[in-house]
GROMACS .gro file of C-alpha atoms in nm:
model
  299
    1MET     CA    1   2.362  -0.206   2.742
    2THR     CA    2   2.588  -0.450   2.560
    3ASP     CA    3   2.575  -0.759   2.342
    4ASP     CA    4   2.715  -1.088   2.472
    5ASP     CA    5   3.050  -1.011   2.308
    6GLY     CA    6   3.084  -0.686   2.501
    7GLY     CA    7   3.010  -0.452   2.212
    8PRO     CA    8   2.730  -0.193   2.221
    9GLU     CA    9   2.390  -0.286   2.083
   10ARG     CA   10   2.272  -0.105   1.770
   11GLY     CA   11   2.065   0.144   1.968
   12ASP     CA   12   2.358   0.226   2.195
   13ARG     CA   13   2.589   0.247   1.896
   14GLU     CA   14   2.357   0.508   1.740
   15ASP     CA   15   2.371   0.721   2.054
   16ALA     CA   16   2.747   0.679   2.081
   17THR     CA   17   2.803   0.801   1.726
   18ASP     CA   18   2.590   1.113   1.729
   19GLY     CA   19   2.921   1.300   1.768
   20HIS     CA   20   3.048   1.129   1.451
   21ASP     CA   21   3.300   0.911   1.636
   22THR     CA   22   3.417   0.602   1.456
   23VAL     CA   23   3.288   0.271   1.592
   24ASP     CA   24   3.519  -0.025   1.540
   25ASP     CA   25   3.380  -0.309   1.749
   26GLY     CA   26   3.137  -0.590   1.669
   27ASP     CA   27   2.979  -0.587   1.324
   28ALA     CA   28   2.983  -0.208   1.300
   29ALA     CA   29   3.188  -0.217   0.980
   30ASP     CA   30   2.898  -0.392   0.810
   31ALA     CA   31   2.622  -0.161   0.931
   32TRP     CA   32   2.779   0.178   1.006
   33ASP     CA   33   3.007   0.415   0.822
   34ALA     CA   34   3.296   0.603   0.975
   35ALA     CA   35   3.076   0.902   1.061
   36GLY     CA   36   2.830   0.694   1.261
   37VAL     CA   37   2.558   0.693   0.993
   38PRO     CA   38   2.406   0.354   0.906
   39THR     CA   39   2.506   0.221   0.567
   40PRO     CA   40   2.245   0.234   0.290
   41GLU     CA   41   2.216  -0.144   0.313
   42ALA     CA   42   2.126  -0.125   0.681
   43LEU     CA   43   1.876   0.153   0.613
   44ALA     CA   44   1.723  -0.044   0.327
   45GLU     CA   45   1.671  -0.350   0.544
   46THR     CA   46   1.482  -0.144   0.801
   47ALA     CA   47   1.289   0.047   0.534
   48GLU     CA   48   1.160  -0.276   0.383
   49ALA     CA   49   1.066  -0.419   0.722
   50ALA     CA   50   0.881  -0.098   0.806
   51VAL     CA   51   0.668  -0.080   0.492
   52ARG     CA   52   0.592  -0.450   0.509
   53ALA     CA   53   0.472  -0.417   0.869
   54ALA     CA   54   0.241  -0.130   0.776
   55GLY     CA   55   0.126  -0.293   0.454
   56ASP     CA   56   0.042  -0.625   0.616
   57TYR     CA   57  -0.168  -0.446   0.874
   58LEU     CA   58  -0.348  -0.240   0.609
   59ALA     CA   59  -0.419  -0.546   0.397
   60GLU     CA   60  -0.573  -0.723   0.695
   61ARG     CA   61  -0.788  -0.423   0.784
   62PHE     CA   62  -0.890  -0.374   0.421
   63ARG     CA   63  -1.014  -0.730   0.394
   64ASP     CA   64  -1.208  -0.720   0.722
   65GLY     CA   65  -1.381  -0.392   0.640
   66GLY     CA   66  -1.165  -0.177   0.867
   67THR     CA   67  -1.166   0.128   0.642
   68VAL     CA   68  -1.357   0.376   0.857
   69GLY     CA   69  -1.264   0.731   0.757
   70GLU     CA   70  -1.329   1.095   0.839
   71PHE     CA   71  -1.416   1.265   0.511
   72HIS     CA   72  -1.335   1.625   0.419
   73THR     CA   73  -1.380   1.810   0.091
   74ASP     CA   74  -1.020   1.753  -0.023
   75ASP     CA   75  -0.889   1.479   0.206
   76VAL     CA   76  -0.985   1.187   0.427
   77LYS     CA   77  -0.830   1.042   0.740
   78ALA     CA   78  -0.874   0.672   0.808
   79GLU     CA   79  -0.827   0.524   1.153
   80ALA     CA   80  -0.567   0.295   1.001
   81ASP     CA   81  -0.336   0.586   0.902
   82GLU     CA   82  -0.212   0.648   1.254
   83ALA     CA   83  -0.192   0.279   1.341
   84ALA     CA   84   0.013   0.205   1.029
   85GLU     CA   85   0.242   0.499   1.100
   86GLU     CA   86   0.310   0.369   1.450
   87LEU     CA   87   0.402   0.031   1.304
   88VAL     CA   88   0.651   0.200   1.070
   89PHE     CA   89   0.793   0.409   1.353
   90GLY     CA   90   0.822   0.101   1.572
   91GLU     CA   91   1.039  -0.077   1.317
   92ILE     CA   92   1.263   0.227   1.276
   93ARG     CA   93   1.293   0.304   1.647
   94GLY     CA   94   1.379  -0.058   1.717
   95GLU     CA   95   1.690  -0.028   1.499
   96PHE     CA   96   1.775   0.342   1.505
   97PRO     CA   97   1.626   0.517   1.808
   98GLY     CA   98   1.826   0.834   1.750
   99HIS     CA   99   1.691   0.905   1.403
  100THR     CA  100   1.447   1.179   1.308
  101LEU     CA  101   1.097   1.064   1.218
  102HIS     CA  102   0.879   1.269   0.984
  103GLY     CA  103   0.537   1.115   0.940
  104GLU     CA  104   0.245   1.241   0.738
  105GLU     CA  105   0.015   1.190   1.036
  106SER     CA  106   0.227   1.305   1.330
  107GLY     CA  107   0.477   1.551   1.184
  108ARG     CA  108   0.851   1.565   1.260
  109SER     CA  109   1.024   1.454   1.580
  110GLY     CA  110   1.395   1.433   1.659
  111ASP     CA  111   1.700   1.608   1.520
  112GLY     CA  112   1.935   1.334   1.399
  113ARG     CA  113   2.128   1.346   1.072
  114VAL     CA  114   1.916   1.062   0.939
  115GLU     CA  115   1.551   1.150   0.874
  116TRP     CA  116   1.278   0.906   0.777
  117ILE     CA  117   0.999   1.043   0.556
  118VAL     CA  118   0.693   0.827   0.610
  119ASP     CA  119   0.362   0.793   0.427
  120PRO     CA  120   0.200   0.504   0.613
  121LEU     CA  121  -0.105   0.487   0.389
  122ASP     CA  122  -0.070   0.633   0.042
  123GLY     CA  123  -0.416   0.631  -0.113
  124THR     CA  124  -0.623   0.695   0.199
  125ASN     CA  125  -0.918   0.813  -0.010
  126ASN     CA  126  -0.906   0.483  -0.197
  127TYR     CA  127  -0.874   0.283   0.123
  128ALA     CA  128  -1.171   0.457   0.281
  129ILE     CA  129  -1.402   0.363  -0.008
  130ASP     CA  130  -1.263   0.009  -0.048
  131TYR     CA  131  -1.089   0.089  -0.376
  132PRO     CA  132  -0.787  -0.145  -0.394
  133SER     CA  133  -0.507   0.096  -0.482
  134ILE     CA  134  -0.292   0.169  -0.175
  135ALA     CA  135   0.071   0.160  -0.062
  136SER     CA  136   0.301   0.233   0.230
  137ALA     CA  137   0.621   0.430   0.165
  138VAL     CA  138   0.931   0.538   0.351
  139ALA     CA  139   1.243   0.725   0.246
  140ALA     CA  140   1.561   0.757   0.450
  141GLN     CA  141   1.749   1.082   0.405
  142VAL     CA  142   2.096   1.168   0.532
  143ASP     CA  143   2.171   1.540   0.555
  144GLY     CA  144   1.873   1.602   0.326
  145GLU     CA  145   1.970   1.355   0.053
  146THR     CA  146   1.745   1.055  -0.006
  147LEU     CA  147   1.959   0.742   0.011
  148VAL     CA  148   1.699   0.468   0.048
  149ALA     CA  149   1.333   0.420  -0.042
  150ALA     CA  150   1.084   0.140   0.008
  151VAL     CA  151   0.727   0.109  -0.121
  152HIS     CA  152   0.492  -0.177  -0.039
  153GLU     CA  153   0.166  -0.236  -0.223
  154PRO     CA  154   0.002  -0.476   0.022
  155LEU     CA  155  -0.301  -0.581  -0.179
  156VAL     CA  156  -0.083  -0.723  -0.457
  157ASP     CA  157   0.213  -0.786  -0.221
  158ASP     CA  158   0.471  -0.604  -0.431
  159CYS     CA  159   0.760  -0.447  -0.241
  160TYR     CA  160   0.998  -0.205  -0.411
  161VAL     CA  161   1.332  -0.106  -0.258
  162ALA     CA  162   1.581   0.145  -0.399
  163VAL     CA  163   1.929   0.239  -0.278
  164ARG     CA  164   2.100   0.542  -0.427
  165GLY     CA  165   2.370   0.429  -0.667
  166ALA     CA  166   2.287   0.061  -0.622
  167GLY     CA  167   1.967   0.023  -0.823
  168ALA     CA  168   1.614  -0.089  -0.743
  169THR     CA  169   1.442  -0.419  -0.675
  170VAL     CA  170   1.087  -0.550  -0.666
  171ASN     CA  171   1.024  -0.846  -0.439
  172GLY     CA  172   1.399  -0.896  -0.418
  173GLU     CA  173   1.458  -0.911  -0.793
  174PRO     CA  174   1.648  -0.640  -0.986
  175LEU     CA  175   1.417  -0.382  -1.142
  176VAL     CA  176   1.511  -0.188  -1.455
  177VAL     CA  177   1.252   0.017  -1.640
  178THR     CA  178   1.150  -0.145  -1.968
  179PRO     CA  179   1.010   0.103  -2.223
  180ARG     CA  180   0.727  -0.033  -2.435
  181GLY     CA  181   0.832   0.167  -2.742
  182ARG     CA  182   0.498   0.342  -2.793
  183PRO     CA  183   0.457   0.703  -2.905
  184LEU     CA  184   0.293   0.943  -2.661
  185ASP     CA  185  -0.047   0.926  -2.831
  186ARG     CA  186  -0.057   0.552  -2.758
  187SER     CA  187   0.078   0.576  -2.406
  188THR     CA  188  -0.071   0.596  -2.057
  189LEU     CA  189   0.060   0.854  -1.810
  190SER     CA  190  -0.002   0.934  -1.447
  191LEU     CA  191  -0.085   1.282  -1.322
  192VAL     CA  192  -0.022   1.343  -0.953
  193VAL     CA  193  -0.171   1.663  -0.812
  194GLY     CA  194  -0.058   1.734  -0.456
  195LEU     CA  195  -0.268   1.893  -0.184
  196PRO     CA  196  -0.097   2.234  -0.225
  197ALA     CA  197  -0.244   2.251  -0.577
  198VAL     CA  198  -0.579   2.109  -0.470
  199ARG     CA  199  -0.621   2.371  -0.197
  200ASP     CA  200  -0.495   2.679  -0.384
  201GLU     CA  201  -0.724   2.813  -0.657
  202GLU     CA  202  -0.445   2.952  -0.876
  203LEU     CA  203  -0.237   2.633  -0.855
  204ARG     CA  204  -0.546   2.420  -0.912
  205THR     CA  205  -0.620   2.613  -1.231
  206GLU     CA  206  -0.261   2.555  -1.341
  207ALA     CA  207  -0.290   2.182  -1.271
  208ASP     CA  208  -0.617   2.171  -1.465
  209ALA     CA  209  -0.435   2.318  -1.764
  210VAL     CA  210  -0.169   2.046  -1.735
  211ARG     CA  211  -0.439   1.778  -1.723
  212ASP     CA  212  -0.606   1.917  -2.034
  213ALA     CA  213  -0.278   1.941  -2.221
  214LEU     CA  214  -0.179   1.584  -2.139
  215SER     CA  215  -0.523   1.448  -2.221
  216GLY     CA  216  -0.495   1.599  -2.567
  217ARG     CA  217  -0.160   1.431  -2.638
  218CYS     CA  218  -0.168   1.082  -2.485
  219LYS     CA  219  -0.396   0.782  -2.481
  220ARG     CA  220  -0.490   0.799  -2.113
  221VAL     CA  221  -0.414   1.006  -1.805
  222LEU     CA  222  -0.438   0.813  -1.478
  223GLU     CA  223  -0.522   0.987  -1.153
  224THR     CA  224  -0.521   0.704  -0.902
  225TRP     CA  225  -0.487   0.913  -0.582
  226SER     CA  226  -0.216   0.668  -0.479
  227PRO     CA  227   0.106   0.814  -0.625
  228CYS     CA  228   0.332   0.537  -0.495
  229VAL     CA  229   0.133   0.281  -0.691
  230ASP     CA  230   0.197   0.495  -1.000
  231TRP     CA  231   0.569   0.516  -0.920
  232GLY     CA  232   0.581   0.137  -0.919
  233LEU     CA  233   0.408   0.124  -1.256
  234LEU     CA  234   0.657   0.375  -1.396
  235ALA     CA  235   0.957   0.189  -1.255
  236ARG     CA  236   0.835  -0.127  -1.429
  237GLY     CA  237   0.765   0.057  -1.756
  238SER     CA  238   0.395  -0.028  -1.738
  239ILE     CA  239   0.312   0.338  -1.786
  240ALA     CA  240   0.518   0.577  -1.997
  241GLY     CA  241   0.550   0.868  -1.758
  242VAL     CA  242   0.449   1.054  -1.443
  243VAL     CA  243   0.381   1.426  -1.412
  244CYS     CA  244   0.365   1.562  -1.057
  245ALA     CA  245   0.218   1.905  -0.987
  246TYR     CA  246   0.313   2.041  -0.644
  247PRO     CA  247   0.340   1.689  -0.503
  248ASP     CA  248   0.330   1.600  -0.134
  249PRO     CA  249   0.680   1.519   0.000
  250PHE     CA  250   0.575   1.202   0.180
  251GLU     CA  251   0.530   1.010  -0.145
  252GLN     CA  252   0.765   1.211  -0.364
  253ALA     CA  253   1.088   1.138  -0.177
  254ALA     CA  254   1.046   0.762  -0.206
  255GLY     CA  255   0.898   0.773  -0.555
  256GLU     CA  256   1.168   0.983  -0.715
  257LEU     CA  257   1.448   0.761  -0.586
  258LEU     CA  258   1.269   0.443  -0.691
  259ALA     CA  259   1.217   0.581  -1.040
  260SER     CA  260   1.573   0.711  -1.073
  261GLU     CA  261   1.733   0.387  -0.958
  262ALA     CA  262   1.513   0.188  -1.197
  263GLY     CA  263   1.646   0.400  -1.485
  264VAL     CA  264   1.365   0.653  -1.529
  265VAL     CA  265   1.480   0.986  -1.678
  266SER     CA  266   1.335   1.309  -1.542
  267VAL     CA  267   1.334   1.687  -1.521
  268SER     CA  268   1.189   1.909  -1.251
  269GLY     CA  269   1.142   2.269  -1.146
  270ASP     CA  270   0.906   2.517  -0.977
  271GLY     CA  271   0.674   2.262  -0.821
  272TYR     CA  272   0.679   2.009  -1.105
  273TYR     CA  273   0.842   1.673  -1.167
  274VAL     CA  274   0.826   1.496  -1.502
  275GLY     CA  275   0.957   1.141  -1.532
  276ALA     CA  276   0.950   0.905  -1.830
  277VAL     CA  277   1.069   0.562  -1.939
  278ASP     CA  278   1.318   0.702  -2.194
  279GLU     CA  279   1.454   1.028  -2.333
  280ALA     CA  280   1.226   1.034  -2.637
  281THR     CA  281   0.915   1.000  -2.421
  282LEU     CA  282   1.044   1.261  -2.178
  283THR     CA  283   1.101   1.509  -2.458
  284ALA     CA  284   0.753   1.449  -2.600
  285LEU     CA  285   0.598   1.474  -2.256
  286VAL     CA  286   0.767   1.804  -2.176
  287GLU     CA  287   0.663   1.942  -2.515
  288ALA     CA  288   0.301   1.851  -2.434
  289LEU     CA  289   0.296   2.069  -2.122
  290PRO     CA  290   0.155   2.423  -2.113
  291ASP     CA  291   0.415   2.689  -2.197
  292GLN     CA  292   0.466   2.813  -1.840
  293VAL     CA  293   0.517   2.468  -1.697
  294ARG     CA  294   0.736   2.357  -1.985
  295GLU     CA  295   0.971   2.650  -1.932
  296SER     CA  296   0.991   2.587  -1.557
  297VAL     CA  297   1.101   2.225  -1.589
  298ARG     CA  298   1.349   2.311  -1.860
  299GLY     CA  299   1.515   2.548  -1.616
   0.00000   0.00000   0.00000
């Protein structure tokens, strides 16, 4: 299939470049690199369209009471999860049909160099009880490296986009973390505990110790059950830091890149990520952690 000018359409161009051939015709120079991988700018455009499509759907369902969910002891599945994921996949497939899709609901499909990590509804527990703290997130990885991330909070209509090495934006405006200059004991942090820690007794005990340690050193520890909302708060500087204990990859890939490109400083290791608005806060936050965790993130 071809465009009117005789060049291959984007979908055909993706197939033609799986062997890493250079594509010279049409507007390929703007959208594709010499190895046949879309440029970060092209990926970012699709990432934003995908999270906005999912977010708009979720916002509409949230407002009309469409939050039916199947509840379990440590998780919940809403009917909207799968529908939102299909909307995300549809946007990606429409532009890049040869890419790998890895969704929280459906798992991984495909074997292309570019892989999309998708959390269609971050905060499903919140959504299912009508608590207004939700987001949709995607991250585009090339050969395992996250190059692009997009997060949409539909109920407040904030959309974050990050491109590795090119910074972050919120609603199209440049986003740089702005520290509030408060000491840790006057600061609010987020604690994100992933399902691996929730479901494993030993890891859950470890995460409990982290929670207790942080609670004793800072003003407030948030546990929103919507990590991508917290990543947005951190990228803005609204909260001082985020500590993730064995986080789920579907939010973490997008969140880490957003934070990094907004200027957040971080350390990580052995199942933990610690990010903060500045070096002084990061140092204080690491010092507040239990000994075992502190040593792991210090490397």
